[in-house]
Amino acid sequence: MIEARPLQNILEAMSSKNDASLALVSKAYEFAKEAHKDQKRFSGDPYFTHPAEVAFLLAQAGMCPEAISAGLVHDTIEDAGTKPKAIEQEFGPEVLSLVEGVTKLGTLRYRGLERHTESLRKLFAATAKDIRVLIIKLMDRLHNARTLEHVPRAEKRARIAQETLEIYAPIADRLGMSVAKQELEDAAFPFAYPKEYEKTRELMKERKNENEKRLEKVEKDLKRALAEAGLREFRTEARIKGLYSLFRKLERKHWDIGKIYDIRALRIIFPTVADCYTALGVIHGEWRPVPGKIKDYIAFPKPNGYQSIHTTVYTGDGSALEMQLRTEAMHREAQYGIASHLSYKETQGGTAQGSRGGLEWIRQFLPAWRRGAGKDVGVGPSGSISVPAWVKELARADTAAEGASEEYLDTLKSDFFSHRVFVFTPKGDVIDLPLSATPIDFAYAVHSDLGNRMSGARVNGKLVSLDTPLRNGDMVEIVTKPPGRPTRKWHDIAKTSMAKKHIRAALATQQKKR
Ligand code: MN
């Protein structure tokens, strides 16, 4: 049996250390510990080990004290019968709203329907009224994925693992949270694809030693070359590719591991952007670069905000090695993404690149918004960033970062909900429909046959008329008592062209029969 992570660990990991912040988190720690005191995890460990670990992950990611506190008490309403009122009294409305958001997300279920996966990702993003809810949920899942081996049924383990790979890891990726993404993937991989996991692990093991030796030599040569060029202030870090990510790449390369050059990469972290470009010159003077492998994500960040210069060089022993050059601020951003600048107001950390990262992420989810608001941060319709605008953006990034999270939130809500509604089948599948869609549209979106046999509909358990506009989160059940059949009126009520098309076809068939 393991002990819960001590409060001290969480407090030390926090980026905001004023008295009020520390007091709030300490109080939440004791509150959750008490609330879960009689409960156990599947592993037999005290239940409290889970929220304590979630809070620690949130603190490490640089989240604010309210989010860390919410992480501590996130399961108390559902699993310990704590009243929402009590949480509000103890910790205020902000913490309560975060906890309620996380609880609500927990009720959504992934059913493995390919075509609904993207909808579900969007629903997750939209349902979380506050982006912090999404991050708490990600860390909740990360700890649950890490302890997946203890979940009793194999079937359930596989479902959680699939859901983690299909829904949570892509969300972490879009939030730029690469550490969380890789950990989610690698925790879930063995349970989702056991055979492929073993095969990948074997291949990785074979290559590990030779890679390590080579890396050491290159690193030594690199340090010498950089020092000769006058670059002395930097640190290096070896990056090992995650097993799941390696597996995906192996699939694309027909399982030829010799074709994968970035199993290990060398990160070199400098104080300034100028150092990165100088170092690139030094590196290319020392080793021959692999053509087509030089990527300047500093001038042209990835859609999720990622910034670094990548180059792969021939290391003279018949092999090649990827190097990634970045600043400390870019490094933090690359690891923790959006989370790293939600709480950075206080600590003045280098957030120069931060705000843009988040905006880019939202743009991926919201194509319409991309066309509108993209202009004032210098992003063209294609999402590419022109250099002058980028420079301008850097100059005003400090102030931009402040309102950034609120900006995401507003955009997420207004743009997202103004165009689509997401409703559920009784099994929990998500159906994505245009605004003011009706049960008729829903039925035809599920299956044309269901539409044609429909006689009525229940929304959230209540019988409704067929012209009732559906709202986000409604659970819709189609009643098929004979003689259900489409009418001309249905055609007028329906909002989607798919429903109208099927109704016309059905009406034409009825006509012929007569
Ligand atoms: Mn939980």
Short mmCIF file of C-alpha atoms and ligand atoms in Angstrom, two decimals:
data_model
loop_
_atom_site.label_atom_id
_atom_site.label_comp_id
_atom_site.label_asym_id
_atom_site.label_seq_id
_atom_site.Cartn_x
_atom_site.Cartn_y
_atom_site.Cartn_z
CA MET A 1 0.00 0.00 0.00
CA ILE A 2 1.32 3.41 -0.88
CA GLU A 3 0.90 6.68 0.97
CA ALA A 4 -0.64 9.72 -0.67
CA ARG A 5 1.79 12.29 -1.96
CA PRO A 6 2.60 14.69 0.91
CA LEU A 7 1.18 18.21 0.86
CA GLN A 8 4.72 19.56 0.97
CA ASN A 9 5.46 18.15 -2.52
CA ILE A 10 2.46 19.93 -3.98
CA LEU A 11 3.25 23.25 -2.33
CA GLU A 12 6.86 23.09 -3.50
CA ALA A 13 5.80 22.42 -7.10
CA MET A 14 3.44 25.41 -7.18
CA SER A 15 4.46 28.40 -9.25
CA SER A 16 2.50 30.83 -7.09
CA LYS A 17 3.67 30.74 -3.51
CA ASN A 18 1.93 33.60 -1.71
CA ASP A 19 0.28 32.91 1.65
CA ALA A 20 -3.27 32.89 0.33
CA SER A 21 -2.41 30.39 -2.44
CA LEU A 22 -0.60 28.04 -0.08
CA ALA A 23 -3.42 28.28 2.47
CA LEU A 24 -6.11 27.47 -0.11
CA VAL A 25 -4.29 24.40 -1.39
CA SER A 26 -3.41 23.20 2.12
CA LYS A 27 -7.05 23.46 3.16
CA ALA A 28 -8.23 21.58 0.07
CA TYR A 29 -5.67 18.86 0.79
CA GLU A 30 -6.99 18.26 4.30
CA PHE A 31 -10.62 18.52 3.14
CA ALA A 32 -10.21 15.89 0.41
CA LYS A 33 -8.17 13.61 2.65
CA GLU A 34 -10.96 13.65 5.21
CA ALA A 35 -13.74 13.24 2.61
CA HIS A 36 -12.15 10.14 1.05
CA LYS A 37 -10.81 8.65 4.27
CA ASP A 38 -12.85 5.45 4.13
CA GLN A 39 -12.39 4.84 0.40
CA LYS A 40 -9.91 2.72 -1.51
CA ARG A 41 -8.69 2.58 -5.11
CA PHE A 42 -8.86 -0.69 -7.07
CA SER A 43 -5.19 -1.12 -6.13
CA GLY A 44 -6.15 -1.20 -2.45
CA ASP A 45 -4.37 2.11 -1.88
CA PRO A 46 -6.20 4.92 -0.07
CA TYR A 47 -8.48 6.75 -2.52
CA PHE A 48 -6.85 10.02 -1.57
CA THR A 49 -3.64 8.96 -3.37
CA HIS A 50 -5.51 9.78 -6.59
CA PRO A 51 -6.60 13.41 -6.02
CA ALA A 52 -3.27 14.16 -4.32
CA GLU A 53 -1.42 13.00 -7.42
CA VAL A 54 -3.74 14.92 -9.74
CA ALA A 55 -3.06 18.07 -7.72
CA PHE A 56 0.67 17.46 -7.92
CA LEU A 57 0.50 17.12 -11.71
CA LEU A 58 -1.47 20.38 -11.90
CA ALA A 59 1.06 22.16 -9.70
CA GLN A 60 3.91 20.87 -11.87
CA ALA A 61 2.17 22.12 -14.99
CA GLY A 62 2.13 25.58 -13.41
CA MET A 63 -1.62 25.83 -12.81
CA CYS A 64 -3.22 28.37 -10.47
CA PRO A 65 -4.08 27.54 -6.79
CA GLU A 66 -7.82 27.37 -7.56
CA ALA A 67 -7.22 24.68 -10.18
CA ILE A 68 -4.88 22.74 -7.87
CA SER A 69 -7.49 22.92 -5.09
CA ALA A 70 -10.18 21.78 -7.50
CA GLY A 71 -7.87 18.91 -8.45
CA LEU A 72 -7.74 17.89 -4.78
CA VAL A 73 -11.50 17.91 -4.26
CA HIS A 74 -12.51 16.87 -7.81
CA ASP A 75 -14.00 13.51 -6.80
CA THR A 76 -15.59 14.51 -3.50
CA ILE A 77 -19.05 15.31 -4.92
CA GLU A 78 -19.35 12.13 -6.97
CA ASP A 79 -17.49 9.64 -4.83
CA ALA A 80 -17.67 10.94 -1.27
CA GLY A 81 -21.13 12.52 -1.26
CA THR A 82 -19.83 15.99 -0.44
CA LYS A 83 -22.45 18.68 -1.04
CA PRO A 84 -21.59 21.32 -3.67
CA LYS A 85 -22.66 23.91 -1.12
CA ALA A 86 -19.92 22.76 1.24
CA ILE A 87 -17.25 23.17 -1.44
CA GLU A 88 -18.53 26.64 -2.24
CA GLN A 89 -18.49 27.61 1.43
CA GLU A 90 -14.98 26.32 2.01
CA PHE A 91 -13.29 27.29 -1.26
CA GLY A 92 -15.53 29.76 -3.07
CA PRO A 93 -17.57 29.67 -6.29
CA GLU A 94 -14.55 29.46 -8.61
CA VAL A 95 -13.29 26.17 -7.17
CA LEU A 96 -16.86 24.80 -7.11
CA SER A 97 -17.42 25.66 -10.75
CA LEU A 98 -14.18 23.90 -11.70
CA VAL A 99 -15.17 20.80 -9.73
CA GLU A 100 -18.65 20.73 -11.24
CA GLY A 101 -17.17 21.08 -14.72
CA VAL A 102 -14.87 18.11 -14.13
CA THR A 103 -17.74 16.05 -12.69
CA LYS A 104 -19.89 16.80 -15.74
CA LEU A 105 -17.15 15.82 -18.19
CA GLY A 106 -16.83 12.55 -16.31
CA THR A 107 -20.29 11.48 -17.39
CA LEU A 108 -19.44 11.55 -21.11
CA ARG A 109 -18.64 8.15 -22.58
CA TYR A 110 -16.70 7.16 -25.64
CA ARG A 111 -18.30 4.36 -27.60
CA GLY A 112 -15.60 3.72 -30.16
CA LEU A 113 -17.54 5.06 -33.12
CA GLU A 114 -14.89 6.43 -35.46
CA ARG A 115 -17.04 9.12 -36.97
CA HIS A 116 -17.99 10.51 -33.61
CA THR A 117 -14.52 10.77 -32.18
CA GLU A 118 -13.86 14.24 -33.45
CA SER A 119 -17.29 15.39 -32.29
CA LEU A 120 -16.60 14.05 -28.86
CA ARG A 121 -13.27 15.86 -28.69
CA LYS A 122 -15.05 19.07 -29.61
CA LEU A 123 -17.80 18.38 -27.14
CA PHE A 124 -15.22 17.94 -24.43
CA ALA A 125 -13.66 21.23 -25.32
CA ALA A 126 -16.99 23.01 -25.51
CA THR A 127 -18.53 21.47 -22.42
CA ALA A 128 -15.62 22.55 -20.35
CA LYS A 129 -16.75 26.13 -19.92
CA ASP A 130 -13.35 26.91 -18.55
CA ILE A 131 -10.19 25.61 -20.19
CA ARG A 132 -8.85 24.77 -16.73
CA VAL A 133 -11.59 22.15 -16.38
CA LEU A 134 -10.18 20.39 -19.41
CA ILE A 135 -6.68 20.44 -17.96
CA ILE A 136 -7.85 19.06 -14.59
CA LYS A 137 -9.70 16.34 -16.46
CA LEU A 138 -6.55 15.51 -18.44
CA MET A 139 -4.50 15.13 -15.27
CA ASP A 140 -7.30 13.08 -13.68
CA ARG A 141 -7.15 10.76 -16.67
CA LEU A 142 -3.38 10.69 -16.65
CA HIS A 143 -3.30 9.32 -13.11
CA ASN A 144 -6.11 6.88 -13.88
CA ALA A 145 -4.22 5.69 -16.97
CA ARG A 146 -1.04 5.22 -14.94
CA THR A 147 -2.94 2.97 -12.53
CA LEU A 148 -4.92 1.15 -15.22
CA GLU A 149 -3.40 -2.25 -14.39
CA HIS A 150 -5.50 -2.33 -11.21
CA VAL A 151 -8.85 -1.92 -12.98
CA PRO A 152 -10.44 -5.38 -12.61
CA ARG A 153 -11.97 -6.15 -16.02
CA ALA A 154 -9.78 -6.44 -19.14
CA GLU A 155 -12.62 -5.13 -21.26
CA LYS A 156 -12.92 -2.02 -19.14
CA ARG A 157 -9.16 -1.49 -19.14
CA ALA A 158 -9.15 -1.65 -22.94
CA ARG A 159 -12.02 0.82 -23.20
CA ILE A 160 -10.35 3.34 -20.90
CA ALA A 161 -7.08 2.90 -22.79
CA GLN A 162 -8.77 3.46 -26.18
CA GLU A 163 -10.58 6.50 -24.90
CA THR A 164 -7.29 7.85 -23.56
CA LEU A 165 -5.59 7.45 -26.94
CA GLU A 166 -8.48 8.70 -29.06
CA ILE A 167 -9.82 11.56 -26.97
CA TYR A 168 -7.52 12.68 -24.17
CA ALA A 169 -4.09 12.46 -25.79
CA PRO A 170 -5.20 14.45 -28.88
CA ILE A 171 -6.69 17.12 -26.63
CA ALA A 172 -3.43 17.33 -24.66
CA ASP A 173 -1.61 17.63 -27.97
CA ARG A 174 -3.81 20.47 -29.13
CA LEU A 175 -3.31 22.23 -25.85
CA GLY A 176 0.43 21.94 -26.53
CA MET A 177 0.87 19.80 -23.41
CA SER A 178 3.41 17.38 -24.85
CA VAL A 179 4.48 15.88 -21.52
CA ALA A 180 0.90 14.98 -20.67
CA LYS A 181 0.26 13.74 -24.21
CA GLN A 182 3.21 11.37 -24.20
CA GLU A 183 2.44 10.09 -20.73
CA LEU A 184 -1.22 9.51 -21.56
CA GLU A 185 -0.24 7.60 -24.70
CA ASP A 186 2.43 5.49 -23.09
CA ALA A 187 0.27 4.62 -20.09
CA ALA A 188 -2.63 3.54 -22.32
CA PHE A 189 -0.68 1.86 -25.13
CA PRO A 190 -0.07 -1.57 -23.48
CA PHE A 191 -3.77 -1.93 -22.62
CA ALA A 192 -5.13 -0.74 -25.95
CA TYR A 193 -2.75 -2.69 -28.24
CA PRO A 194 -0.90 -5.31 -26.14
CA LYS A 195 0.76 -7.15 -29.07
CA GLU A 196 1.93 -4.02 -30.85
CA TYR A 197 3.20 -2.68 -27.54
CA GLU A 198 5.40 -5.75 -26.98
CA LYS A 199 6.74 -5.63 -30.52
CA THR A 200 7.59 -1.93 -30.28
CA ARG A 201 9.22 -2.39 -26.89
CA GLU A 202 11.45 -5.16 -28.23
CA LEU A 203 12.58 -3.04 -31.17
CA MET A 204 13.26 -0.10 -28.90
CA LYS A 205 15.32 -2.26 -26.53
CA GLU A 206 17.55 -3.47 -29.35
CA ARG A 207 18.36 0.06 -30.39
CA LYS A 208 18.69 1.59 -26.97
CA ASN A 209 22.34 0.96 -26.12
CA GLU A 210 23.80 1.85 -29.46
CA ASN A 211 21.76 5.05 -29.44
CA GLU A 212 22.94 6.00 -25.99
CA LYS A 213 26.65 5.69 -26.81
CA ARG A 214 26.29 7.64 -30.02
CA LEU A 215 24.41 10.39 -28.23
CA GLU A 216 27.13 10.78 -25.62
CA LYS A 217 29.81 11.25 -28.23
CA VAL A 218 27.79 13.76 -30.26
CA GLU A 219 26.93 15.69 -27.13
CA LYS A 220 30.61 16.03 -26.20
CA ASP A 221 31.57 17.21 -29.69
CA LEU A 222 28.65 19.61 -29.72
CA LYS A 223 29.56 21.24 -26.42
CA ARG A 224 33.11 21.79 -27.64
CA ALA A 225 31.99 23.26 -30.98
CA LEU A 226 29.49 25.62 -29.35
CA ALA A 227 32.04 26.78 -26.78
CA GLU A 228 34.56 27.49 -29.55
CA ALA A 229 31.92 29.66 -31.21
CA GLY A 230 31.48 31.59 -27.96
CA LEU A 231 28.22 29.93 -26.88
CA ARG A 232 28.76 28.83 -23.30
CA GLU A 233 25.41 29.39 -21.68
CA PHE A 234 23.15 26.49 -22.55
CA ARG A 235 22.03 23.12 -21.30
CA THR A 236 21.31 19.89 -23.11
CA GLU A 237 18.67 17.28 -22.56
CA ALA A 238 18.17 13.92 -24.25
CA ARG A 239 14.65 13.30 -25.49
CA ILE A 240 13.46 9.72 -25.95
CA LYS A 241 10.55 9.15 -28.25
CA GLY A 242 7.47 7.78 -26.51
CA LEU A 243 6.69 4.14 -27.30
CA TYR A 244 3.24 4.86 -28.71
CA SER A 245 4.56 7.62 -30.90
CA LEU A 246 7.33 5.27 -32.09
CA PHE A 247 4.69 2.63 -32.83
CA ARG A 248 2.66 5.04 -34.98
CA LYS A 249 5.78 5.98 -36.89
CA LEU A 250 6.82 2.34 -37.32
CA GLU A 251 3.45 1.63 -38.87
CA ARG A 252 4.07 4.36 -41.41
CA LYS A 253 7.61 3.08 -42.12
CA HIS A 254 6.60 -0.60 -42.52
CA TRP A 255 8.24 -1.47 -39.19
CA ASP A 256 11.72 -0.56 -40.43
CA ILE A 257 13.25 1.02 -37.34
CA GLY A 258 16.37 1.93 -39.32
CA LYS A 259 14.29 4.58 -41.09
CA ILE A 260 13.44 6.39 -37.88
CA TYR A 261 15.99 9.03 -36.91
CA ASP A 262 14.30 10.67 -33.97
CA ILE A 263 14.07 7.81 -31.46
CA ARG A 264 16.48 9.92 -29.51
CA ALA A 265 16.86 13.61 -30.02
CA LEU A 266 19.19 16.08 -28.40
CA ARG A 267 17.61 19.24 -27.05
CA ILE A 268 19.78 22.26 -26.58
CA ILE A 269 18.26 25.05 -24.53
CA PHE A 270 19.65 28.60 -24.81
CA PRO A 271 18.89 31.93 -23.15
CA THR A 272 17.93 33.75 -26.37
CA VAL A 273 16.42 33.18 -29.80
CA ALA A 274 19.57 34.62 -31.41
CA ASP A 275 21.65 31.88 -29.70
CA CYS A 276 19.45 29.25 -31.33
CA TYR A 277 20.15 30.57 -34.81
CA THR A 278 23.89 30.94 -34.09
CA ALA A 279 23.97 27.37 -32.81
CA LEU A 280 22.23 26.13 -35.96
CA GLY A 281 25.13 27.56 -37.99
CA VAL A 282 27.69 25.95 -35.69
CA ILE A 283 25.94 22.56 -35.87
CA HIS A 284 25.72 22.60 -39.66
CA GLY A 285 29.40 23.56 -39.81
CA GLU A 286 30.27 20.54 -37.68
CA TRP A 287 27.96 17.89 -39.17
CA ARG A 288 26.28 17.60 -42.55
CA PRO A 289 22.51 18.18 -42.23
CA VAL A 290 20.06 15.68 -43.70
CA PRO A 291 18.31 17.44 -46.60
CA GLY A 292 14.69 18.31 -46.00
CA LYS A 293 14.97 17.80 -42.24
CA ILE A 294 15.59 21.40 -41.19
CA LYS A 295 12.46 22.89 -39.66
CA ASP A 296 12.24 26.40 -38.27
CA TYR A 297 9.32 26.25 -35.87
CA ILE A 298 10.60 29.39 -34.17
CA ALA A 299 9.72 31.64 -37.09
CA PHE A 300 6.84 29.36 -38.08
CA PRO A 301 5.34 27.74 -34.95
CA LYS A 302 3.26 24.57 -35.18
CA PRO A 303 -0.51 25.04 -34.92
CA ASN A 304 -0.47 24.15 -31.22
CA GLY A 305 2.11 26.87 -30.54
CA TYR A 306 5.18 24.64 -30.47
CA GLN A 307 8.44 26.48 -31.15
CA SER A 308 11.96 25.12 -31.73
CA ILE A 309 14.42 24.72 -34.56
CA HIS A 310 14.80 21.08 -35.62
CA THR A 311 17.62 19.73 -37.69
CA THR A 312 18.78 16.18 -38.29
CA VAL A 313 22.50 15.73 -38.93
CA TYR A 314 24.65 12.82 -40.13
CA THR A 315 26.80 11.88 -37.17
CA GLY A 316 29.58 10.28 -39.20
CA ASP A 317 28.94 6.72 -38.06
CA GLY A 318 26.41 5.95 -40.78
CA SER A 319 23.59 7.28 -38.67
CA ALA A 320 21.73 10.52 -38.03
CA LEU A 321 20.53 12.41 -34.97
CA GLU A 322 17.84 15.03 -34.51
CA MET A 323 18.72 18.21 -32.62
CA GLN A 324 16.15 20.63 -31.24
CA LEU A 325 17.18 24.20 -30.42
CA ARG A 326 14.99 26.39 -28.24
CA THR A 327 14.89 28.93 -25.43
CA GLU A 328 13.88 28.16 -21.83
CA ALA A 329 10.50 29.81 -22.37
CA MET A 330 9.89 27.73 -25.49
CA HIS A 331 10.96 24.63 -23.59
CA ARG A 332 8.44 25.21 -20.83
CA GLU A 333 5.76 26.03 -23.35
CA ALA A 334 6.58 22.89 -25.34
CA GLN A 335 6.17 20.73 -22.27
CA TYR A 336 3.15 22.23 -20.57
CA GLY A 337 1.53 24.21 -23.38
CA ILE A 338 -1.53 26.20 -22.49
CA ALA A 339 -1.24 25.24 -18.82
CA SER A 340 2.11 26.97 -18.56
CA HIS A 341 0.66 30.41 -19.09
CA LEU A 342 -2.66 30.20 -17.35
CA SER A 343 -1.02 31.06 -14.05
CA TYR A 344 2.00 32.96 -15.21
CA LYS A 345 0.64 36.40 -14.46
CA GLU A 346 2.30 36.33 -11.08
CA THR A 347 5.63 34.75 -11.79
CA GLN A 348 6.62 36.77 -14.84
CA GLY A 349 7.98 33.66 -16.52
CA GLY A 350 8.87 33.99 -20.17
CA THR A 351 5.49 33.81 -21.82
CA ALA A 352 6.43 35.65 -24.96
CA GLN A 353 5.41 32.70 -27.09
CA GLY A 354 2.58 31.54 -24.92
CA SER A 355 -0.48 33.39 -25.96
CA ARG A 356 -0.05 32.64 -29.59
CA GLY A 357 0.12 28.95 -28.84
CA GLY A 358 -3.29 28.90 -27.28
CA LEU A 359 -4.89 30.98 -29.95
CA GLU A 360 -3.55 28.65 -32.59
CA TRP A 361 -5.02 25.69 -30.81
CA ILE A 362 -8.45 27.22 -30.71
CA ARG A 363 -8.13 27.99 -34.38
CA GLN A 364 -7.77 24.31 -35.14
CA PHE A 365 -11.04 23.64 -33.45
CA LEU A 366 -12.78 26.65 -34.90
CA PRO A 367 -12.24 27.15 -38.61
CA ALA A 368 -14.76 29.99 -38.84
CA TRP A 369 -13.11 31.94 -36.10
CA ARG A 370 -9.75 31.50 -37.77
CA ARG A 371 -10.95 33.64 -40.67
CA GLY A 372 -12.27 36.39 -38.45
CA ALA A 373 -10.06 37.08 -35.47
CA GLY A 374 -6.89 35.65 -36.98
CA LYS A 375 -5.92 38.93 -38.54
CA ASP A 376 -4.99 40.92 -35.51
CA VAL A 377 -2.42 38.42 -34.31
CA GLY A 378 -0.88 38.33 -37.76
CA VAL A 379 -2.06 34.93 -38.80
CA GLY A 380 -3.04 34.51 -42.42
CA PRO A 381 -6.05 32.48 -43.56
CA SER A 382 -3.81 29.45 -43.97
CA GLY A 383 -2.63 29.74 -40.38
CA SER A 384 0.87 30.76 -41.37
CA ILE A 385 2.47 33.56 -39.43
CA SER A 386 4.29 36.25 -41.30
CA VAL A 387 7.52 37.35 -39.68
CA PRO A 388 6.74 41.05 -39.20
CA ALA A 389 3.48 40.22 -37.46
CA TRP A 390 5.27 37.66 -35.36
CA VAL A 391 7.79 40.24 -34.22
CA LYS A 392 4.96 42.62 -33.38
CA GLU A 393 3.20 39.89 -31.48
CA LEU A 394 6.28 39.16 -29.40
CA ALA A 395 6.55 42.78 -28.49
CA ARG A 396 3.09 42.91 -27.02
CA ALA A 397 2.95 39.34 -25.81
CA ASP A 398 3.19 40.19 -22.13
CA THR A 399 -0.09 42.03 -22.14
CA ALA A 400 -1.67 39.57 -24.58
CA ALA A 401 -0.93 36.66 -22.27
CA GLU A 402 -2.96 38.24 -19.49
CA GLY A 403 -6.33 38.15 -21.14
CA ALA A 404 -5.49 35.12 -23.20
CA SER A 405 -7.31 32.42 -21.26
CA GLU A 406 -10.45 34.49 -21.05
CA GLU A 407 -10.23 35.13 -24.74
CA TYR A 408 -10.05 31.40 -25.52
CA LEU A 409 -12.98 30.80 -23.29
CA ASP A 410 -15.19 33.43 -24.86
CA THR A 411 -14.36 32.32 -28.35
CA LEU A 412 -14.89 28.74 -27.47
CA LYS A 413 -18.32 29.46 -26.10
CA SER A 414 -19.64 32.02 -28.55
CA ASP A 415 -18.35 30.58 -31.77
CA PHE A 416 -18.76 26.97 -30.94
CA PHE A 417 -22.24 26.96 -29.55
CA SER A 418 -23.56 29.39 -32.10
CA HIS A 419 -23.11 26.87 -34.91
CA ARG A 420 -23.60 23.35 -33.65
CA VAL A 421 -25.48 21.38 -31.05
CA PHE A 422 -24.21 18.11 -29.61
CA VAL A 423 -26.79 15.64 -28.41
CA PHE A 424 -26.65 12.07 -27.20
CA THR A 425 -28.24 8.80 -28.20
CA PRO A 426 -29.57 6.73 -25.27
CA LYS A 427 -26.29 4.75 -25.49
CA GLY A 428 -24.25 7.90 -25.05
CA ASP A 429 -23.03 8.33 -28.63
CA VAL A 430 -22.62 11.95 -29.62
CA ILE A 431 -24.52 13.31 -32.61
CA ASP A 432 -23.29 16.57 -34.06
CA LEU A 433 -26.12 18.69 -35.56
CA PRO A 434 -26.59 22.25 -36.78
CA LEU A 435 -28.23 24.81 -34.54
CA SER A 436 -32.02 24.44 -34.03
CA ALA A 437 -31.98 20.89 -35.37
CA THR A 438 -35.02 18.82 -34.35
CA PRO A 439 -35.64 15.20 -33.33
CA ILE A 440 -36.35 14.53 -37.01
CA ASP A 441 -32.83 15.63 -37.96
CA PHE A 442 -31.47 13.55 -35.11
CA ALA A 443 -33.28 10.39 -36.23
CA TYR A 444 -32.05 10.68 -39.81
CA ALA A 445 -28.52 11.49 -38.63
CA VAL A 446 -28.47 8.21 -36.72
CA HIS A 447 -29.95 6.13 -39.55
CA SER A 448 -32.38 6.78 -42.44
CA ASP A 449 -34.33 3.72 -41.41
CA LEU A 450 -34.79 5.09 -37.90
CA GLY A 451 -36.13 8.32 -39.41
CA ASN A 452 -38.57 6.49 -41.64
CA ARG A 453 -39.96 4.41 -38.78
CA MET A 454 -40.22 7.28 -36.30
CA SER A 455 -43.54 8.07 -34.63
CA GLY A 456 -42.37 10.32 -31.80
CA ALA A 457 -39.42 11.42 -29.70
CA ARG A 458 -38.36 11.75 -26.09
CA VAL A 459 -35.88 14.39 -25.03
CA ASN A 460 -34.29 13.82 -21.64
CA GLY A 461 -37.01 11.25 -20.94
CA LYS A 462 -40.00 13.45 -21.83
CA LEU A 463 -42.18 13.09 -24.93
CA VAL A 464 -41.82 16.18 -27.12
CA SER A 465 -43.29 17.40 -30.40
CA LEU A 466 -41.15 16.72 -33.45
CA ASP A 467 -40.39 20.39 -34.08
CA THR A 468 -38.69 20.87 -30.68
CA PRO A 469 -35.27 22.46 -31.18
CA LEU A 470 -32.56 20.31 -29.60
CA ARG A 471 -30.09 21.78 -27.15
CA ASN A 472 -26.53 20.91 -26.26
CA GLY A 473 -26.32 17.84 -24.08
CA ASP A 474 -29.91 16.65 -24.70
CA MET A 475 -30.43 12.91 -24.63
CA VAL A 476 -32.72 12.03 -27.51
CA GLU A 477 -34.66 8.81 -27.87
CA ILE A 478 -36.67 8.04 -31.00
CA VAL A 479 -39.99 6.23 -30.57
CA THR A 480 -40.82 3.85 -33.44
CA LYS A 481 -44.35 2.69 -32.74
CA PRO A 482 -46.09 1.74 -36.04
CA PRO A 483 -47.36 3.26 -38.20
CA GLY A 484 -44.43 5.69 -38.19
CA ARG A 485 -43.91 7.30 -41.55
CA PRO A 486 -42.53 10.58 -42.88
CA THR A 487 -44.96 13.37 -43.79
CA ARG A 488 -44.77 16.59 -45.77
CA LYS A 489 -44.84 18.47 -42.47
CA TRP A 490 -41.68 16.68 -41.36
CA HIS A 491 -40.00 17.93 -44.49
CA ASP A 492 -40.79 21.51 -43.49
CA ILE A 493 -39.65 21.01 -39.91
CA ALA A 494 -36.32 19.33 -40.72
CA LYS A 495 -33.22 21.55 -40.75
CA THR A 496 -30.61 19.25 -42.27
CA SER A 497 -30.48 18.52 -45.97
CA MET A 498 -29.81 14.89 -45.13
CA ALA A 499 -33.14 14.53 -43.34
CA LYS A 500 -35.00 16.45 -46.07
CA LYS A 501 -33.49 14.24 -48.77
CA HIS A 502 -34.53 11.02 -47.03
CA ILE A 503 -38.03 12.39 -46.33
CA ARG A 504 -38.52 13.34 -50.00
CA ALA A 505 -37.41 9.88 -51.08
CA ALA A 506 -39.81 8.26 -48.61
CA LEU A 507 -42.69 10.50 -49.72
CA ALA A 508 -42.04 9.63 -53.36
CA THR A 509 -42.15 5.92 -52.53
CA GLN A 510 -45.46 6.36 -50.67
CA GLN A 511 -46.88 8.23 -53.68
CA LYS A 512 -45.95 5.42 -56.07
CA LYS A 513 -47.55 2.78 -53.86
CA ARG A 514 -50.78 4.73 -53.93
MN MN B 1 -10.70 11.36 -10.47
#
